[in-house]
Short mmCIF file of C-alpha atoms in Angstrom, two decimals:
data_model
loop_
_atom_site.label_atom_id
_atom_site.label_comp_id
_atom_site.label_asym_id
_atom_site.label_seq_id
_atom_site.Cartn_x
_atom_site.Cartn_y
_atom_site.Cartn_z
CA MET A 1204 107.64 67.57 141.50
CA THR A 1205 105.33 66.29 144.29
CA VAL A 1206 104.10 67.42 147.69
CA ALA A 1207 106.39 64.82 149.17
CA ASP A 1208 109.39 66.32 147.50
CA ALA A 1209 108.52 69.87 148.89
CA VAL A 1210 108.11 68.50 152.39
CA SER A 1211 111.40 66.63 152.15
CA TRP A 1212 113.15 69.84 151.07
CA LEU A 1213 111.54 71.91 153.85
CA ASN A 1214 112.66 69.35 156.36
CA LEU A 1215 116.25 70.41 155.56
CA THR A 1216 115.75 74.09 155.90
CA TYR A 1217 115.85 76.45 158.92
CA LEU A 1218 112.14 76.52 159.01
CA GLY A 1219 111.92 72.71 159.18
CA ILE A 1220 114.32 72.65 162.16
CA ARG A 1221 112.81 75.54 164.15
CA ILE A 1222 109.03 75.08 163.64
CA THR A 1223 108.61 72.45 166.32
CA LYS A 1224 110.82 74.21 168.76
CA ASN A 1225 109.23 77.71 168.38
CA PRO A 1226 105.90 77.22 166.53
CA MET A 1227 104.53 80.67 167.69
CA ALA A 1228 107.05 82.55 165.71
CA TYR A 1229 105.53 80.92 162.52
CA ASN A 1230 101.91 81.81 163.50
CA PHE A 1231 101.19 78.29 164.91
CA LEU A 1232 99.67 77.90 168.42
CA LEU A 1233 101.07 75.33 170.66
CA LYS A 1234 97.67 73.50 170.79
CA GLU A 1235 97.77 73.37 166.91
CA VAL A 1236 101.16 71.77 166.85
CA LYS A 1237 100.71 69.40 169.69
CA GLY A 1238 99.80 65.88 168.57
CA PHE A 1239 101.04 66.39 165.01
CA SER A 1240 104.38 65.36 163.64
CA LYS A 1241 106.67 67.88 161.92
CA SER A 1242 105.97 66.19 158.54
CA ASP A 1243 102.24 66.81 158.98
CA ILE A 1244 102.69 70.44 159.82
CA LEU A 1245 105.13 71.04 156.85
CA GLN A 1246 102.70 69.15 154.51
CA GLN A 1247 99.81 71.40 155.62
CA MET A 1248 102.02 74.51 154.83
CA VAL A 1249 103.02 73.11 151.56
CA GLU A 1250 99.51 72.32 150.40
CA GLU A 1251 98.18 75.78 151.48
CA ALA A 1252 100.97 77.44 149.51
CA LEU A 1253 100.33 75.24 146.41
CA ASP A 1254 96.60 75.79 146.58
CA LYS A 1255 97.31 79.61 146.54
CA LEU A 1256 99.66 79.33 143.55
CA ASN A 1257 97.20 77.01 141.72
CA LYS A 1258 94.49 79.55 142.24
CA PHE A 1259 96.44 82.30 140.51
CA LYS A 1260 97.59 79.84 137.69
CA LEU A 1261 101.24 79.99 138.57
CA ILE A 1262 101.37 76.16 138.73
CA ARG A 1263 98.97 73.21 138.14
CA PHE A 1264 98.35 71.34 141.40
CA ILE A 1265 96.65 67.97 141.30
CA LYS A 1266 95.72 67.66 145.00
CA ASN A 1267 94.42 64.02 144.96
CA VAL A 1268 97.61 62.83 143.34
CA GLY A 1269 100.00 65.42 144.98
CA SER A 1270 101.76 66.28 141.76
CA VAL A 1271 102.72 69.78 140.71
CA HIS A 1272 103.41 71.04 137.20
CA SER A 1273 104.92 74.38 136.12
CA THR A 1274 102.98 77.02 134.01
CA GLU A 1275 104.19 79.88 131.87
CA LEU A 1276 103.12 82.41 134.51
CA GLY A 1277 105.08 80.54 137.16
CA ARG A 1278 108.09 80.57 134.97
CA ILE A 1279 107.96 84.31 134.40
CA ALA A 1280 107.46 84.95 138.10
CA SER A 1281 110.50 82.81 138.98
CA LYS A 1282 112.64 84.24 136.14
CA TYR A 1283 112.09 87.86 137.37
CA TYR A 1284 111.67 87.26 141.04
CA MET A 1285 108.16 88.57 141.05
CA SER A 1286 105.63 88.04 143.81
CA TYR A 1287 102.59 85.88 142.81
CA GLN A 1288 100.31 88.81 143.62
CA SER A 1289 101.95 90.96 141.02
CA ILE A 1290 101.99 88.22 138.35
CA ALA A 1291 98.28 87.39 139.02
CA ALA A 1292 97.28 91.06 138.85
CA PHE A 1293 99.20 91.67 135.55
CA ASN A 1294 97.64 88.58 133.95
CA GLU A 1295 94.20 89.75 135.01
CA LYS A 1296 94.50 93.36 134.05
CA LEU A 1297 96.46 93.26 130.83
CA LYS A 1298 94.25 93.48 127.66
CA GLU A 1299 94.52 94.38 124.06
CA ASP A 1300 94.50 98.05 122.90
CA MET A 1301 95.98 99.43 126.04
CA TYR A 1302 97.10 103.08 126.35
CA ASP A 1303 100.28 104.19 128.02
CA GLU A 1304 98.31 105.47 131.10
CA GLU A 1305 96.70 101.98 131.60
CA LEU A 1306 100.05 100.22 131.28
CA LEU A 1307 101.85 102.52 133.79
CA ASN A 1308 99.06 102.22 136.26
CA ILE A 1309 99.30 98.41 136.14
CA PHE A 1310 103.17 98.81 136.49
CA ALA A 1311 102.69 101.15 139.60
CA GLN A 1312 100.22 98.70 141.19
CA SER A 1313 102.88 96.05 141.40
CA GLU A 1314 103.23 94.39 144.79
CA GLU A 1315 106.95 95.33 144.75
CA PHE A 1316 105.96 99.06 145.24
CA ALA A 1317 103.48 98.37 148.07
CA SER A 1318 105.92 99.61 150.65
CA LEU A 1319 106.35 103.03 148.93
CA LYS A 1320 104.18 105.43 151.00
CA GLU A 1321 103.62 109.13 150.34
CA TYR A 1322 104.88 111.09 153.37
CA PRO A 1323 103.73 114.62 154.40
CA ASP A 1324 107.06 116.28 153.63
CA GLU A 1325 107.05 114.77 150.08
CA LYS A 1326 103.58 115.87 149.14
CA LYS A 1327 104.42 119.39 147.93
CA GLU A 1328 107.42 118.28 145.76
CA LEU A 1329 105.38 115.35 144.35
CA GLU A 1330 102.53 117.80 143.34
CA SER A 1331 105.12 120.07 141.62
CA LEU A 1332 106.58 117.13 139.66
CA ALA A 1333 103.05 115.76 138.71
CA SER A 1334 101.97 119.21 137.51
CA SER A 1335 104.71 119.12 134.85
CA PHE A 1336 103.90 115.52 133.92
CA ASP A 1337 103.71 115.21 130.10
CA MET A 1338 104.91 111.69 129.43
CA LEU A 1339 101.51 110.50 128.55
CA GLY A 1340 100.42 113.80 126.80
CA LYS A 1341 98.71 116.91 127.92
CA GLY A 1342 95.38 117.07 129.63
CA LEU A 1343 95.98 114.22 132.06
CA ASN A 1344 94.74 114.61 135.60
CA ALA A 1345 97.92 114.94 137.66
CA GLU A 1346 96.03 113.93 140.91
CA LYS A 1347 95.51 110.40 139.47
CA LEU A 1348 99.25 109.85 139.15
CA SER A 1349 100.80 107.46 141.65
CA LYS A 1350 104.20 107.98 143.21
CA PRO A 1351 105.90 105.32 141.23
CA ILE A 1352 104.72 106.75 137.90
CA ILE A 1353 105.81 110.40 138.85
CA LEU A 1354 109.24 109.27 139.96
CA LEU A 1355 109.68 107.07 136.95
CA GLN A 1356 109.08 110.07 134.66
CA THR A 1357 111.45 112.31 136.69
CA TYR A 1358 114.15 109.73 136.15
CA LEU A 1359 113.55 109.32 132.48
CA ARG A 1360 113.55 113.11 132.10
CA GLY A 1361 116.73 113.51 134.02
CA PHE A 1362 118.45 116.70 135.12
CA TYR A 1363 116.49 116.97 138.41
CA GLU A 1364 117.88 116.99 141.93
CA PHE A 1365 115.33 115.92 144.59
CA ARG A 1366 114.92 118.27 147.58
CA THR A 1367 113.55 115.41 149.73
CA SER A 1368 115.99 112.64 150.49
CA SER A 1369 113.27 110.03 150.81
CA LEU A 1370 112.18 110.80 147.20
CA HIS A 1371 115.70 110.25 146.05
CA MET A 1372 115.83 106.78 147.78
CA ASP A 1373 112.45 105.76 146.46
CA CYS A 1374 113.34 106.81 142.93
CA ALA A 1375 116.50 104.67 143.03
CA TYR A 1376 114.36 101.67 144.35
CA ILE A 1377 111.89 102.22 141.43
CA VAL A 1378 114.64 102.45 138.89
CA ASP A 1379 116.38 99.24 140.24
CA ASN A 1380 113.17 97.26 139.91
CA SER A 1381 111.40 98.80 136.93
CA SER A 1382 113.18 96.96 134.28
CA ARG A 1383 112.48 93.34 135.61
CA ILE A 1384 108.79 94.37 136.28
CA MET A 1385 108.37 95.71 132.77
CA ARG A 1386 109.90 92.65 131.23
CA ALA A 1387 107.55 90.45 133.25
CA ILE A 1388 104.67 92.55 131.86
CA LEU A 1389 106.11 92.10 128.36
CA GLU A 1390 106.39 88.26 128.67
CA ILE A 1391 102.81 87.89 129.94
CA ALA A 1392 101.62 90.11 127.10
CA LEU A 1393 103.45 87.74 124.70
CA HIS A 1394 102.07 84.67 126.43
CA ARG A 1395 98.51 86.19 126.11
CA HIS A 1396 99.24 87.04 122.33
CA LEU A 1397 98.26 90.73 122.87
CA VAL A 1398 99.62 92.59 119.82
CA LYS A 1399 99.50 96.31 120.82
CA THR A 1400 100.14 95.64 124.47
CA THR A 1401 103.24 93.61 123.64
CA HIS A 1402 104.69 96.48 121.47
CA LEU A 1403 103.89 99.11 124.19
CA ALA A 1404 105.44 96.96 126.93
CA LEU A 1405 108.69 96.27 124.85
CA ASN A 1406 108.91 100.02 124.21
CA TYR A 1407 108.73 100.87 127.89
CA VAL A 1408 111.30 98.05 128.67
CA LYS A 1409 113.82 99.97 126.47
CA LEU A 1410 112.88 103.44 127.68
CA VAL A 1411 113.58 102.37 131.20
CA GLU A 1412 116.74 100.39 130.49
CA ARG A 1413 118.25 103.09 128.21
CA ARG A 1414 116.86 106.12 130.16
CA VAL A 1415 115.21 107.68 127.14
CA TYR A 1416 112.21 109.94 127.48
CA PRO A 1417 109.16 108.88 125.35
CA GLY A 1418 109.09 110.70 122.01
CA SER A 1419 112.79 111.67 122.19
CA THR A 1420 115.34 111.06 119.46
CA PRO A 1421 116.95 107.47 119.63
CA LEU A 1422 120.34 109.35 119.59
CA TRP A 1423 119.85 110.01 123.33
CA GLN A 1424 121.18 106.36 123.82
CA PHE A 1425 124.66 107.59 122.85
CA THR A 1426 124.72 110.28 125.61
CA PHE A 1427 126.53 110.10 128.93
CA GLU A 1428 123.24 110.52 130.78
CA SER A 1429 121.76 107.42 129.11
CA ASN A 1430 124.86 105.25 129.63
CA LYS A 1431 126.03 106.17 133.15
CA GLN A 1432 123.82 103.54 134.66
CA SER A 1433 125.22 100.89 132.39
CA GLN A 1434 128.03 98.70 133.54
CA SER A 1435 129.14 97.54 130.12
CA LYS A 1436 132.73 98.03 129.28
CA THR A 1437 134.74 98.78 126.18
CA SER A 1438 136.83 96.14 124.36
CA SER A 1439 139.82 97.37 126.38
CA GLY A 1440 138.01 96.72 129.56
CA ARG A 1441 137.95 100.35 130.71
CA MET A 1442 134.79 102.11 131.57
CA TYR A 1443 134.10 105.34 129.71
CA ASP A 1444 133.43 107.96 132.31
CA ASN A 1445 134.28 111.09 130.43
CA SER A 1446 131.29 112.83 128.81
CA GLU A 1447 133.55 113.91 125.89
CA THR A 1448 133.44 110.32 124.62
CA TYR A 1449 129.71 110.49 124.25
CA LEU A 1450 127.30 112.33 122.08
CA SER A 1451 126.48 115.86 123.42
CA ALA A 1452 123.10 115.98 125.30
CA ASP A 1453 122.75 119.63 124.09
CA LEU A 1454 122.70 118.38 120.50
CA CYS A 1455 119.96 115.75 121.32
CA ARG A 1456 117.86 118.56 122.96
CA LYS A 1457 118.15 120.63 119.78
CA ILE A 1458 117.09 117.64 117.70
CA ASP A 1459 114.11 117.17 120.00
CA GLN A 1460 113.23 120.85 119.77
CA CYS A 1461 113.44 120.83 115.92
CA SER A 1462 111.36 117.61 115.90
CA LEU A 1463 113.79 115.85 113.62
CA SER A 1464 113.21 112.20 113.14
CA PHE A 1465 115.93 109.70 112.83
CA ASN A 1466 115.27 109.27 109.10
CA ASP A 1467 115.33 113.14 108.69
CA ILE A 1468 118.84 113.32 110.15
CA LEU A 1469 120.10 110.49 107.83
CA SER A 1470 118.67 111.92 104.74
CA GLU A 1471 119.46 115.64 105.35
CA ASP A 1472 122.56 117.29 103.96
CA LYS A 1473 125.27 117.86 106.58
CA LYS A 1474 125.40 121.65 105.89
CA VAL A 1475 121.72 122.13 106.01
CA LEU A 1476 121.48 120.13 109.25
CA SER A 1477 124.31 122.26 110.90
CA GLU A 1478 122.17 125.34 110.04
CA ILE A 1479 119.05 123.82 111.57
CA LEU A 1480 120.86 122.79 114.68
CA THR A 1481 123.00 125.93 114.79
CA THR A 1482 126.21 123.97 115.22
CA SER A 1483 129.32 123.15 113.24
CA VAL A 1484 129.57 120.66 110.39
CA GLU A 1485 132.15 118.72 112.47
CA ARG A 1486 129.59 118.19 115.25
CA VAL A 1487 127.08 117.11 112.64
CA LYS A 1488 129.58 114.52 111.46
CA ASP A 1489 129.66 113.23 114.92
CA ILE A 1490 125.91 112.83 114.87
CA TYR A 1491 126.22 110.73 111.66
CA ASN A 1492 129.02 108.55 113.16
CA TYR A 1493 126.74 107.69 116.20
CA ALA A 1494 123.70 107.28 114.07
CA SER A 1495 125.52 104.74 111.85
CA CYS A 1496 125.87 102.44 114.90
CA LEU A 1497 122.09 102.10 115.24
CA PRO A 1498 121.00 98.67 113.84
CA SER A 1499 119.48 98.87 110.36
CA PHE A 1500 119.00 96.12 107.87
CA LYS A 1501 118.09 95.37 104.29
CA ILE A 1502 115.13 92.96 104.90
CA ASN A 1503 113.84 90.38 102.41
CA VAL A 1504 110.86 88.18 103.34
CA GLU A 1505 109.70 85.14 101.51
CA ALA A 1506 106.60 83.20 102.29
CA LYS A 1507 105.77 79.78 100.87
CA PRO A 1508 103.01 77.43 101.85
CA ILE A 1509 104.16 73.97 102.90
CA THR A 1510 100.55 72.63 103.16
CA ARG A 1511 97.21 74.31 103.21
CA THR A 1512 97.56 74.93 107.00
CA ILE A 1513 101.30 75.72 107.38
CA LEU A 1514 103.12 78.75 105.94
CA ASN A 1515 106.94 78.70 105.85
CA ILE A 1516 108.46 82.17 106.23
CA THR A 1517 112.15 82.96 105.49
CA ILE A 1518 113.65 86.34 106.58
CA SER A 1519 116.90 87.53 105.14
CA LEU A 1520 118.70 90.15 107.08
CA VAL A 1521 121.74 92.14 105.63
CA PRO A 1522 123.22 94.55 108.22
CA LYS A 1523 123.64 98.09 106.91
CA PHE A 1524 125.18 99.53 110.08
CA LYS A 1525 128.65 99.86 111.51
CA TRP A 1526 129.32 97.32 114.14
CA LYS A 1527 131.18 98.73 117.05
CA LYS A 1528 131.81 96.63 120.13
CA ARG A 1529 131.48 99.61 122.39
CA TRP A 1530 127.75 100.15 121.39
CA ASN A 1531 126.73 96.91 119.78
CA HIS A 1532 128.74 94.55 122.10
CA LEU A 1533 129.08 90.96 120.85
CA SER A 1534 125.52 90.51 119.67
CA GLU A 1535 122.38 92.41 118.77
CA PRO A 1536 119.19 90.86 120.39
CA LEU A 1537 116.08 90.99 118.29
CA TRP A 1538 112.31 90.18 118.66
CA ILE A 1539 110.61 88.72 115.77
CA ILE A 1540 106.86 89.05 116.11
CA VAL A 1541 104.21 87.88 113.60
CA ASP A 1542 100.59 88.90 114.00
CA ASP A 1543 97.47 89.00 112.00
CA GLY A 1544 96.13 92.25 113.41
CA LYS A 1545 94.13 90.48 116.04
CA GLU A 1546 96.57 88.39 117.93
CA ILE A 1547 100.26 87.27 117.86
CA ILE A 1548 100.55 83.99 115.94
CA HIS A 1549 104.39 83.59 116.32
CA TYR A 1550 107.22 85.30 118.18
CA GLU A 1551 110.83 84.45 118.96
CA TYR A 1552 113.91 85.97 120.53
CA TYR A 1553 116.85 85.95 118.03
CA ILE A 1554 120.43 86.93 118.80
CA LEU A 1555 122.43 88.30 115.90
CA ALA A 1556 126.01 87.56 116.67
CA ALA A 1557 128.89 89.82 115.83
CA ARG A 1558 130.87 87.01 114.31
CA ASN A 1559 128.67 87.28 111.16
CA GLU A 1560 130.07 90.73 110.61
CA GLU A 1561 133.65 89.65 111.30
CA LYS A 1562 133.50 86.76 108.89
CA LYS A 1563 131.95 88.88 106.30
CA GLU A 1564 128.77 86.77 106.39
CA LYS A 1565 126.64 89.52 105.09
CA GLU A 1566 123.30 87.62 105.12
CA THR A 1567 121.56 86.14 108.09
CA VAL A 1568 118.69 83.79 107.35
CA ILE A 1569 115.86 83.06 109.84
CA THR A 1570 113.26 80.48 109.07
CA PHE A 1571 110.03 79.56 110.86
CA SER A 1572 106.56 78.33 110.22
CA VAL A 1573 103.20 79.83 111.14
CA PRO A 1574 99.57 78.56 110.96
CA PHE A 1575 97.92 79.30 107.58
CA GLN A 1576 94.16 78.83 107.35
CA ILE A 1577 92.52 78.42 103.86
CA GLU A 1578 88.91 77.59 103.34
CA VAL A 1579 88.20 74.17 101.90
CA GLY A 1580 88.32 74.15 98.09
CA ALA A 1581 89.72 77.70 97.84
CA LYS A 1582 92.98 78.56 96.01
CA GLU A 1583 93.75 81.67 97.99
CA ALA A 1584 93.22 83.32 101.36
CA SER A 1585 90.68 86.06 102.16
CA ILE A 1586 91.79 89.46 100.70
CA ASP A 1587 91.63 91.14 104.10
CA LYS A 1588 93.95 88.69 105.69
CA ILE A 1589 97.39 90.24 106.32
CA TYR A 1590 100.30 88.85 108.38
CA SER A 1591 102.56 91.64 109.83
CA ILE A 1592 106.21 90.67 110.53
CA ASN A 1593 107.88 92.97 113.02
CA ILE A 1594 111.66 92.90 113.72
CA ILE A 1595 112.26 94.87 116.85
CA SER A 1596 115.48 95.53 118.66
CA ASP A 1597 115.51 94.49 122.29
CA ARG A 1598 118.16 96.97 123.16
CA TRP A 1599 117.68 100.15 121.00
CA VAL A 1600 114.72 102.48 121.42
CA GLY A 1601 113.09 103.34 118.16
CA ILE A 1602 114.62 100.50 116.11
CA GLU A 1603 111.84 98.63 114.54
CA PHE A 1604 111.18 97.16 111.03
CA SER A 1605 107.94 95.67 109.70
CA HIS A 1606 106.91 93.79 106.63
CA HIS A 1607 103.53 92.72 105.46
CA ILE A 1608 102.55 89.50 103.83
CA TYR A 1609 99.23 89.62 101.85
CA LEU A 1610 97.87 86.22 101.97
CA ASN A 1611 95.67 86.58 98.96
CA GLU A 1612 98.82 86.82 96.75
CA ILE A 1613 100.11 83.39 97.89
CA GLU A 1614 99.26 80.42 95.75
CA VAL A 1615 98.39 77.38 97.86
CA PRO A 1616 98.41 73.64 97.01
CA GLN A 1617 95.17 71.97 95.91
CA ASP A 1618 93.14 69.92 98.14
CA GLN A 1619 94.48 66.39 98.44
CA ASP A 1620 92.14 63.53 99.45
CA VAL A 1621 93.91 61.35 101.95
CA HIS A 1622 91.50 58.45 101.28
CA THR A 1623 90.53 56.80 97.96
CA GLU A 1624 86.89 56.77 96.98
CA LEU A 1625 84.94 53.70 98.43
CA LEU A 1626 83.73 51.60 95.55
CA ASP A 1627 80.65 49.19 95.39
CA LEU A 1628 81.52 45.54 96.12
CA TYR A 1629 80.48 42.64 93.76
CA PRO A 1630 81.10 39.48 95.84
CA ILE A 1631 81.54 36.16 93.91
CA PRO A 1632 79.43 33.18 94.65
CA LEU A 1633 80.62 30.47 97.10
CA SER A 1634 80.65 27.98 94.33
CA ALA A 1635 83.72 29.71 92.97
CA LEU A 1636 85.70 27.99 95.76
CA GLY A 1637 85.28 24.59 94.01
CA ASN A 1638 85.23 22.68 97.24
CA GLU A 1639 82.03 21.55 99.03
CA ASP A 1640 83.71 21.45 102.43
CA TYR A 1641 84.84 25.15 102.05
CA GLU A 1642 81.45 26.05 100.78
CA LYS A 1643 79.88 24.77 103.97
#
């Protein structure tokens, strides 16, 4: 793309038609427009906009040539319809080893929430909601919480009716936009190779999209409260709107109160679990039926060095869960993230299709290569070098599997010299030519 292309496109827009007829409506004075052609005015506008985007690294603009090239930040901004101010702020403020509070503050400072003001009639209710804030743990100063963070927690917690109508509307606006903003933060963290920040952002993406409160059991995702915002349909095309077709929210609250992990539920005996939750064995069976739909896999990882700088990794996934179209749909999206503890060295978005289950193709094989650094002359890597492979569901909260590769256990090929050794030369005398003319 070039500046000329942008000017040509603007010429065909409403702006290009009206700017010469009513320049003051576009912050141009008559004396500024007079004496200039429409193309000159549009070119000035285009170059000013490109300079601004180039400053914040959303594009690469070579002004003397007039060429424009896309960047990863620009792609993220256009993919999620984000303002350049928000993307620039995220890119500047995101760092490694971020806490929940820091990530949520960056989220709340998004330009998309700039129009949300705190009105006098909302102050008392916001203070009441902030005083009960526990999403980030106890001991947090409630006065430092911004309006978007308070309303986001209220939405995730559920079971609250706003007394102020403006708060209800603002909460709906935050909910509608929070998913794309969190996903933009996630992709920027991936682009920056930030290990812990990426995992934190991905977790909040799922918490917001599935309406699950941090620290709650993953089984909340089978409740009516978690699914009523979703527009997904059953295989018959009918929306489930009856709470009887979902897991009881009361059971999920009891599980949270008893601090039962997902693994505890699967490993515990049904009768014992019914006594812990003070419910019938039949309802415990319902819990098992829903839990069996959460993705789980038997994972086998094999790492082989191709060269002394490239490591080939093969992941074998064997599903161990019941695939139901109502919950798992036609595919299960997964993130595969490989890191060395300091930065992400490889990531990819993989879609596990339902047809594998239908065709009884039990094993899914994923292969990719990662950088592999070995010191010259060494036969193995440093003992403290570990690659962590994380397989994380992009849909389900709490579904994450990890595997570690200890590089010191991998045998690598020997050094191979590309060039042969340079030998000394012993030239023969000119007399060996046997021709006086040639010798001259």
